[in-house]
Amino acid sequence: MSAKGKGKAAAEKDEVSVEEQEANNENQRRLEAALERRVVSRRQAQKTQRIPPSKALEKGNNLDVVKKGSLRKNKYLFIMPALIGPAAAGTLGSLANLDTKNPVMYMDFPKGRLKFFGAIVHTTNKYLTFAFGTKNITCEDTFDSCVVFSEAWWIGTREENPTEKKLPMPSELHTPPPTLHSNVSYTAGAGAGEGGVVKAAPKVAGE
């Protein structure tokens, strides 16, 4: 290889290294933001209050638990910086930058979009998802990696804000009680805690 070719290859390598470092720095910033907001924690959760089992869990009493075979890899559990009570089944949002350490999620609303900033992290615990049937309980997935969304920006519509800069949050999205839907339940999952507050944040691997 000529000296000119070597110089070009070295410059490209340095450029990639700079991009990787910037991605690592942003990943760390988002993780620190999640830790500060107590979305995740580096300490083992200490539960002092027992959360009552759901009706679905009570119906599964004495049923066998079976593991579903899966060939999928790189499965991630999504952790949101908010308590979400789905009003109906449907699309929650769209994902981008899934091939990086810092994916983002767009959630559509009638007047625009919320942009969630995520970071891929690895937890010290594994998390399971179950499907309850009449004859057995199926363990569908196991997760030891998460996409932690630590912050969200209101970016409006694509037409009014093509560069996705941060805009003021609409009042209907941060003024309690929620005004977009009625008859929304927060009593399942993390919302079963006292006052609807998440008591136990997932523990992430420390340095």
PDB file of C-alpha atoms in Angstrom:
ATOM      1  CA  MET A   1       0.000   0.000   0.000  1.00  0.00           C
ATOM      2  CA  SER A   2       1.296   3.449  -0.880  1.00  0.00           C
ATOM      3  CA  ALA A   3       1.947   6.127   1.732  1.00  0.00           C
ATOM      4  CA  LYS A   4      -1.058   8.015   0.404  1.00  0.00           C
ATOM      5  CA  GLY A   5      -3.273   4.951   0.807  1.00  0.00           C
ATOM      6  CA  LYS A   6      -2.009   4.335   4.342  1.00  0.00           C
ATOM      7  CA  GLY A   7      -2.675   7.934   5.287  1.00  0.00           C
ATOM      8  CA  LYS A   8      -6.239   7.744   3.977  1.00  0.00           C
ATOM      9  CA  ALA A   9      -6.911   4.487   5.842  1.00  0.00           C
ATOM     10  CA  ALA A  10      -5.542   5.969   9.070  1.00  0.00           C
ATOM     11  CA  ALA A  11      -7.724   9.064   8.674  1.00  0.00           C
ATOM     12  CA  GLU A  12     -10.827   6.908   8.123  1.00  0.00           C
ATOM     13  CA  LYS A  13      -9.945   4.853  11.197  1.00  0.00           C
ATOM     14  CA  ASP A  14      -9.557   7.997  13.294  1.00  0.00           C
ATOM     15  CA  GLU A  15     -12.893   9.282  12.007  1.00  0.00           C
ATOM     16  CA  VAL A  16     -14.632   6.043  12.959  1.00  0.00           C
ATOM     17  CA  SER A  17     -12.996   6.152  16.368  1.00  0.00           C
ATOM     18  CA  VAL A  18     -14.277   9.691  16.922  1.00  0.00           C
ATOM     19  CA  GLU A  19     -17.808   8.637  15.922  1.00  0.00           C
ATOM     20  CA  GLU A  20     -17.653   5.635  18.236  1.00  0.00           C
ATOM     21  CA  GLN A  21     -16.430   7.801  21.108  1.00  0.00           C
ATOM     22  CA  GLU A  22     -19.230  10.293  20.558  1.00  0.00           C
ATOM     23  CA  ALA A  23     -21.762   7.429  20.545  1.00  0.00           C
ATOM     24  CA  ASN A  24     -20.256   6.031  23.763  1.00  0.00           C
ATOM     25  CA  ASN A  25     -20.385   9.451  25.414  1.00  0.00           C
ATOM     26  CA  GLU A  26     -24.029   9.919  24.439  1.00  0.00           C
ATOM     27  CA  ASN A  27     -24.860   6.404  25.658  1.00  0.00           C
ATOM     28  CA  GLN A  28     -23.272   7.197  29.024  1.00  0.00           C
ATOM     29  CA  ARG A  29     -25.069  10.554  29.243  1.00  0.00           C
ATOM     30  CA  ARG A  30     -28.448   8.913  28.657  1.00  0.00           C
ATOM     31  CA  LEU A  31     -27.694   6.192  31.193  1.00  0.00           C
ATOM     32  CA  GLU A  32     -26.674   8.767  33.809  1.00  0.00           C
ATOM     33  CA  ALA A  33     -29.907  10.658  33.107  1.00  0.00           C
ATOM     34  CA  ALA A  34     -31.871   7.443  33.676  1.00  0.00           C
ATOM     35  CA  LEU A  35     -30.006   6.825  36.947  1.00  0.00           C
ATOM     36  CA  GLU A  36     -30.648  10.394  38.101  1.00  0.00           C
ATOM     37  CA  ARG A  37     -34.371  10.047  37.356  1.00  0.00           C
ATOM     38  CA  ARG A  38     -34.410   6.635  39.094  1.00  0.00           C
ATOM     39  CA  VAL A  39     -35.625   4.882  35.959  1.00  0.00           C
ATOM     40  CA  VAL A  40     -32.872   2.325  36.680  1.00  0.00           C
ATOM     41  CA  SER A  41     -30.495   1.841  39.587  1.00  0.00           C
ATOM     42  CA  ARG A  42     -27.049   0.429  40.337  1.00  0.00           C
ATOM     43  CA  ARG A  43     -28.317  -0.835  43.705  1.00  0.00           C
ATOM     44  CA  GLN A  44     -30.383  -3.908  44.359  1.00  0.00           C
ATOM     45  CA  ALA A  45     -34.000  -2.927  44.998  1.00  0.00           C
ATOM     46  CA  GLN A  46     -35.155  -3.322  48.590  1.00  0.00           C
ATOM     47  CA  LYS A  47     -38.869  -4.051  48.606  1.00  0.00           C
ATOM     48  CA  THR A  48     -40.612  -3.435  51.917  1.00  0.00           C
ATOM     49  CA  GLN A  49     -44.162  -3.464  50.575  1.00  0.00           C
ATOM     50  CA  ARG A  50     -45.736  -6.537  49.017  1.00  0.00           C
ATOM     51  CA  ILE A  51     -47.606  -5.938  45.767  1.00  0.00           C
ATOM     52  CA  PRO A  52     -50.770  -8.074  45.576  1.00  0.00           C
ATOM     53  CA  PRO A  53     -50.881 -10.539  42.653  1.00  0.00           C
ATOM     54  CA  SER A  54     -53.054  -9.713  39.674  1.00  0.00           C
ATOM     55  CA  LYS A  55     -56.217 -11.665  38.917  1.00  0.00           C
ATOM     56  CA  ALA A  56     -54.466 -13.309  35.938  1.00  0.00           C
ATOM     57  CA  LEU A  57     -51.674 -14.518  38.209  1.00  0.00           C
ATOM     58  CA  GLU A  58     -54.139 -15.873  40.746  1.00  0.00           C
ATOM     59  CA  LYS A  59     -55.911 -17.835  38.003  1.00  0.00           C
ATOM     60  CA  GLY A  60     -52.579 -19.445  37.103  1.00  0.00           C
ATOM     61  CA  ASN A  61     -52.227 -21.043  40.512  1.00  0.00           C
ATOM     62  CA  ASN A  62     -51.043 -24.710  40.241  1.00  0.00           C
ATOM     63  CA  LEU A  63     -50.472 -24.481  36.469  1.00  0.00           C
ATOM     64  CA  ASP A  64     -47.216 -25.735  34.937  1.00  0.00           C
ATOM     65  CA  VAL A  65     -44.735 -23.176  33.628  1.00  0.00           C
ATOM     66  CA  VAL A  66     -43.247 -24.121  30.252  1.00  0.00           C
ATOM     67  CA  LYS A  67     -40.507 -22.391  28.266  1.00  0.00           C
ATOM     68  CA  LYS A  68     -41.282 -21.462  24.688  1.00  0.00           C
ATOM     69  CA  GLY A  69     -38.518 -22.181  22.198  1.00  0.00           C
ATOM     70  CA  SER A  70     -37.166 -19.131  20.404  1.00  0.00           C
ATOM     71  CA  LEU A  71     -34.498 -18.570  17.774  1.00  0.00           C
ATOM     72  CA  ARG A  72     -34.553 -14.795  18.102  1.00  0.00           C
ATOM     73  CA  LYS A  73     -31.487 -13.034  19.453  1.00  0.00           C
ATOM     74  CA  ASN A  74     -30.762  -9.535  20.692  1.00  0.00           C
ATOM     75  CA  LYS A  75     -34.086  -9.145  22.454  1.00  0.00           C
ATOM     76  CA  TYR A  76     -34.481  -6.005  24.521  1.00  0.00           C
ATOM     77  CA  LEU A  77     -36.863  -4.989  27.274  1.00  0.00           C
ATOM     78  CA  PHE A  78     -38.036  -1.391  26.906  1.00  0.00           C
ATOM     79  CA  ILE A  79     -38.055   0.767  30.033  1.00  0.00           C
ATOM     80  CA  MET A  80     -39.956   4.034  29.718  1.00  0.00           C
ATOM     81  CA  PRO A  81     -39.545   7.199  31.848  1.00  0.00           C
ATOM     82  CA  ALA A  82     -43.293   7.289  32.457  1.00  0.00           C
ATOM     83  CA  LEU A  83     -46.176   5.178  33.671  1.00  0.00           C
ATOM     84  CA  ILE A  84     -48.199   4.162  30.629  1.00  0.00           C
ATOM     85  CA  GLY A  85     -51.806   2.993  30.792  1.00  0.00           C
ATOM     86  CA  PRO A  86     -52.782   1.707  27.330  1.00  0.00           C
ATOM     87  CA  ALA A  87     -56.295   2.728  26.330  1.00  0.00           C
ATOM     88  CA  ALA A  88     -56.514   0.019  23.654  1.00  0.00           C
ATOM     89  CA  ALA A  89     -54.372  -2.370  21.656  1.00  0.00           C
ATOM     90  CA  GLY A  90     -52.379  -0.804  18.842  1.00  0.00           C
ATOM     91  CA  THR A  91     -49.074   0.715  17.846  1.00  0.00           C
ATOM     92  CA  LEU A  92     -47.242   2.426  20.688  1.00  0.00           C
ATOM     93  CA  GLY A  93     -44.603   4.106  18.545  1.00  0.00           C
ATOM     94  CA  SER A  94     -41.880   3.686  15.942  1.00  0.00           C
ATOM     95  CA  LEU A  95     -38.191   2.957  16.516  1.00  0.00           C
ATOM     96  CA  ALA A  96     -35.064   4.295  14.848  1.00  0.00           C
ATOM     97  CA  ASN A  97     -31.288   3.824  15.210  1.00  0.00           C
ATOM     98  CA  LEU A  98     -31.712   0.250  16.408  1.00  0.00           C
ATOM     99  CA  ASP A  99     -28.281  -0.630  15.002  1.00  0.00           C
ATOM    100  CA  THR A 100     -26.596   1.758  17.455  1.00  0.00           C
ATOM    101  CA  LYS A 101     -26.127   2.009  21.217  1.00  0.00           C
ATOM    102  CA  ASN A 102     -28.552   4.918  21.304  1.00  0.00           C
ATOM    103  CA  PRO A 103     -31.928   4.048  19.736  1.00  0.00           C
ATOM    104  CA  VAL A 104     -34.814   6.498  19.707  1.00  0.00           C
ATOM    105  CA  MET A 105     -38.560   6.016  19.778  1.00  0.00           C
ATOM    106  CA  TYR A 106     -41.251   8.271  18.323  1.00  0.00           C
ATOM    107  CA  MET A 107     -44.702   8.279  19.891  1.00  0.00           C
ATOM    108  CA  ASP A 108     -47.440   9.839  17.781  1.00  0.00           C
ATOM    109  CA  PHE A 109     -50.115  12.148  19.160  1.00  0.00           C
ATOM    110  CA  PRO A 110     -52.855  14.099  17.390  1.00  0.00           C
ATOM    111  CA  LYS A 111     -50.795  17.305  17.440  1.00  0.00           C
ATOM    112  CA  GLY A 112     -47.294  15.906  16.936  1.00  0.00           C
ATOM    113  CA  ARG A 113     -44.733  13.487  18.315  1.00  0.00           C
ATOM    114  CA  LEU A 114     -42.755  12.709  21.445  1.00  0.00           C
ATOM    115  CA  LYS A 115     -39.159  11.663  20.838  1.00  0.00           C
ATOM    116  CA  PHE A 116     -37.735   9.311  23.475  1.00  0.00           C
ATOM    117  CA  PHE A 117     -33.962   9.048  23.826  1.00  0.00           C
ATOM    118  CA  GLY A 118     -32.778   5.545  24.690  1.00  0.00           C
ATOM    119  CA  ALA A 119     -29.582   3.743  25.665  1.00  0.00           C
ATOM    120  CA  ILE A 120     -28.825   0.040  25.503  1.00  0.00           C
ATOM    121  CA  VAL A 121     -27.785  -1.258  28.930  1.00  0.00           C
ATOM    122  CA  HIS A 122     -27.193  -4.691  30.423  1.00  0.00           C
ATOM    123  CA  THR A 123     -28.902  -5.616  33.678  1.00  0.00           C
ATOM    124  CA  THR A 124     -27.648  -7.847  36.472  1.00  0.00           C
ATOM    125  CA  ASN A 125     -31.066  -9.512  36.644  1.00  0.00           C
ATOM    126  CA  LYS A 126     -33.022 -11.380  34.002  1.00  0.00           C
ATOM    127  CA  TYR A 127     -36.640 -10.519  33.285  1.00  0.00           C
ATOM    128  CA  LEU A 128     -39.311 -12.895  32.026  1.00  0.00           C
ATOM    129  CA  THR A 129     -42.574 -12.458  30.129  1.00  0.00           C
ATOM    130  CA  PHE A 130     -45.429 -14.908  30.674  1.00  0.00           C
ATOM    131  CA  ALA A 131     -48.571 -15.794  28.738  1.00  0.00           C
ATOM    132  CA  PHE A 132     -51.315 -17.299  30.879  1.00  0.00           C
ATOM    133  CA  GLY A 133     -53.371 -20.096  29.347  1.00  0.00           C
ATOM    134  CA  THR A 134     -56.002 -22.456  30.684  1.00  0.00           C
ATOM    135  CA  LYS A 135     -53.615 -25.446  30.873  1.00  0.00           C
ATOM    136  CA  ASN A 136     -50.203 -23.895  31.489  1.00  0.00           C
ATOM    137  CA  ILE A 137     -48.208 -20.687  31.746  1.00  0.00           C
ATOM    138  CA  THR A 138     -45.808 -20.072  28.887  1.00  0.00           C
ATOM    139  CA  CYS A 139     -42.531 -18.258  29.473  1.00  0.00           C
ATOM    140  CA  GLU A 140     -42.248 -16.497  26.130  1.00  0.00           C
ATOM    141  CA  ASP A 141     -39.096 -14.408  26.461  1.00  0.00           C
ATOM    142  CA  THR A 142     -36.185 -13.731  28.768  1.00  0.00           C
ATOM    143  CA  PHE A 143     -34.329 -10.415  28.825  1.00  0.00           C
ATOM    144  CA  ASP A 144     -30.945  -9.439  30.229  1.00  0.00           C
ATOM    145  CA  SER A 145     -30.547  -6.337  28.070  1.00  0.00           C
ATOM    146  CA  CYS A 146     -32.726  -3.258  28.053  1.00  0.00           C
ATOM    147  CA  VAL A 147     -33.335  -0.108  26.077  1.00  0.00           C
ATOM    148  CA  VAL A 148     -33.697   2.533  28.774  1.00  0.00           C
ATOM    149  CA  PHE A 149     -35.471   5.692  27.638  1.00  0.00           C
ATOM    150  CA  SER A 150     -34.302   8.394  30.018  1.00  0.00           C
ATOM    151  CA  GLU A 151     -35.856  11.526  28.528  1.00  0.00           C
ATOM    152  CA  ALA A 152     -38.420  12.684  26.014  1.00  0.00           C
ATOM    153  CA  TRP A 153     -38.778  15.793  23.875  1.00  0.00           C
ATOM    154  CA  TRP A 154     -41.851  17.185  22.229  1.00  0.00           C
ATOM    155  CA  ILE A 155     -40.870  17.742  18.580  1.00  0.00           C
ATOM    156  CA  GLY A 156     -44.246  18.483  17.007  1.00  0.00           C
ATOM    157  CA  THR A 157     -44.901  17.361  13.446  1.00  0.00           C
ATOM    158  CA  ARG A 158     -42.358  16.565  10.756  1.00  0.00           C
ATOM    159  CA  GLU A 159     -43.560  19.509   8.704  1.00  0.00           C
ATOM    160  CA  GLU A 160     -43.229  22.163  11.404  1.00  0.00           C
ATOM    161  CA  ASN A 161     -39.991  20.800  12.922  1.00  0.00           C
ATOM    162  CA  PRO A 162     -37.944  18.790  10.400  1.00  0.00           C
ATOM    163  CA  THR A 163     -34.740  19.132  12.469  1.00  0.00           C
ATOM    164  CA  GLU A 164     -36.474  17.670  15.565  1.00  0.00           C
ATOM    165  CA  LYS A 165     -35.368  20.424  17.928  1.00  0.00           C
ATOM    166  CA  LYS A 166     -36.904  20.503  21.402  1.00  0.00           C
ATOM    167  CA  LEU A 167     -40.260  22.317  21.590  1.00  0.00           C
ATOM    168  CA  PRO A 168     -42.442  23.281  24.594  1.00  0.00           C
ATOM    169  CA  MET A 169     -44.434  20.337  25.923  1.00  0.00           C
ATOM    170  CA  PRO A 170     -48.200  20.607  25.236  1.00  0.00           C
ATOM    171  CA  SER A 171     -50.206  21.201  28.399  1.00  0.00           C
ATOM    172  CA  GLU A 172     -52.401  18.138  27.846  1.00  0.00           C
ATOM    173  CA  LEU A 173     -49.346  15.864  28.164  1.00  0.00           C
ATOM    174  CA  HIS A 174     -48.081  17.098  31.530  1.00  0.00           C
ATOM    175  CA  THR A 175     -51.133  18.503  33.329  1.00  0.00           C
ATOM    176  CA  PRO A 176     -52.751  15.860  35.591  1.00  0.00           C
ATOM    177  CA  PRO A 177     -55.128  14.214  35.296  1.00  0.00           C
ATOM    178  CA  PRO A 178     -54.549  12.968  31.726  1.00  0.00           C
ATOM    179  CA  THR A 179     -56.991  14.498  29.283  1.00  0.00           C
ATOM    180  CA  LEU A 180     -56.378  12.436  26.136  1.00  0.00           C
ATOM    181  CA  HIS A 181     -58.309   9.369  27.329  1.00  0.00           C
ATOM    182  CA  SER A 182     -60.711   8.409  30.077  1.00  0.00           C
ATOM    183  CA  ASN A 183     -61.108   5.147  32.000  1.00  0.00           C
ATOM    184  CA  VAL A 184     -57.381   4.360  31.836  1.00  0.00           C
ATOM    185  CA  SER A 185     -56.120   1.901  34.452  1.00  0.00           C
ATOM    186  CA  TYR A 186     -52.660   2.066  36.030  1.00  0.00           C
ATOM    187  CA  THR A 187     -53.229  -0.836  38.408  1.00  0.00           C
ATOM    188  CA  ALA A 188     -51.220  -3.488  36.531  1.00  0.00           C
ATOM    189  CA  GLY A 189     -47.480  -4.110  36.577  1.00  0.00           C
ATOM    190  CA  ALA A 190     -45.410  -1.310  38.065  1.00  0.00           C
ATOM    191  CA  GLY A 191     -48.573   0.730  38.582  1.00  0.00           C
ATOM    192  CA  ALA A 192     -49.732  -1.714  41.250  1.00  0.00           C
ATOM    193  CA  GLY A 193     -47.446  -0.002  43.760  1.00  0.00           C
ATOM    194  CA  GLU A 194     -48.645   2.507  46.300  1.00  0.00           C
ATOM    195  CA  GLY A 195     -49.838   5.660  44.597  1.00  0.00           C
ATOM    196  CA  GLY A 196     -48.904   4.292  41.190  1.00  0.00           C
ATOM    197  CA  VAL A 197     -45.215   4.930  41.891  1.00  0.00           C
ATOM    198  CA  VAL A 198     -42.560   2.538  40.606  1.00  0.00           C
ATOM    199  CA  LYS A 199     -40.858   1.297  43.739  1.00  0.00           C
ATOM    200  CA  ALA A 200     -38.173  -0.958  42.228  1.00  0.00           C
ATOM    201  CA  ALA A 201     -36.049   0.240  39.336  1.00  0.00           C
ATOM    202  CA  PRO A 202     -34.170  -2.404  37.326  1.00  0.00           C
ATOM    203  CA  LYS A 203     -30.569  -2.820  38.440  1.00  0.00           C
ATOM    204  CA  VAL A 204     -27.979  -2.191  35.722  1.00  0.00           C
ATOM    205  CA  ALA A 205     -24.457  -3.543  35.583  1.00  0.00           C
ATOM    206  CA  GLY A 206     -21.970  -1.157  37.130  1.00  0.00           C
ATOM    207  CA  GLU A 207     -18.493  -0.367  35.948  1.00  0.00           C
TER     208      GLU A 207
END
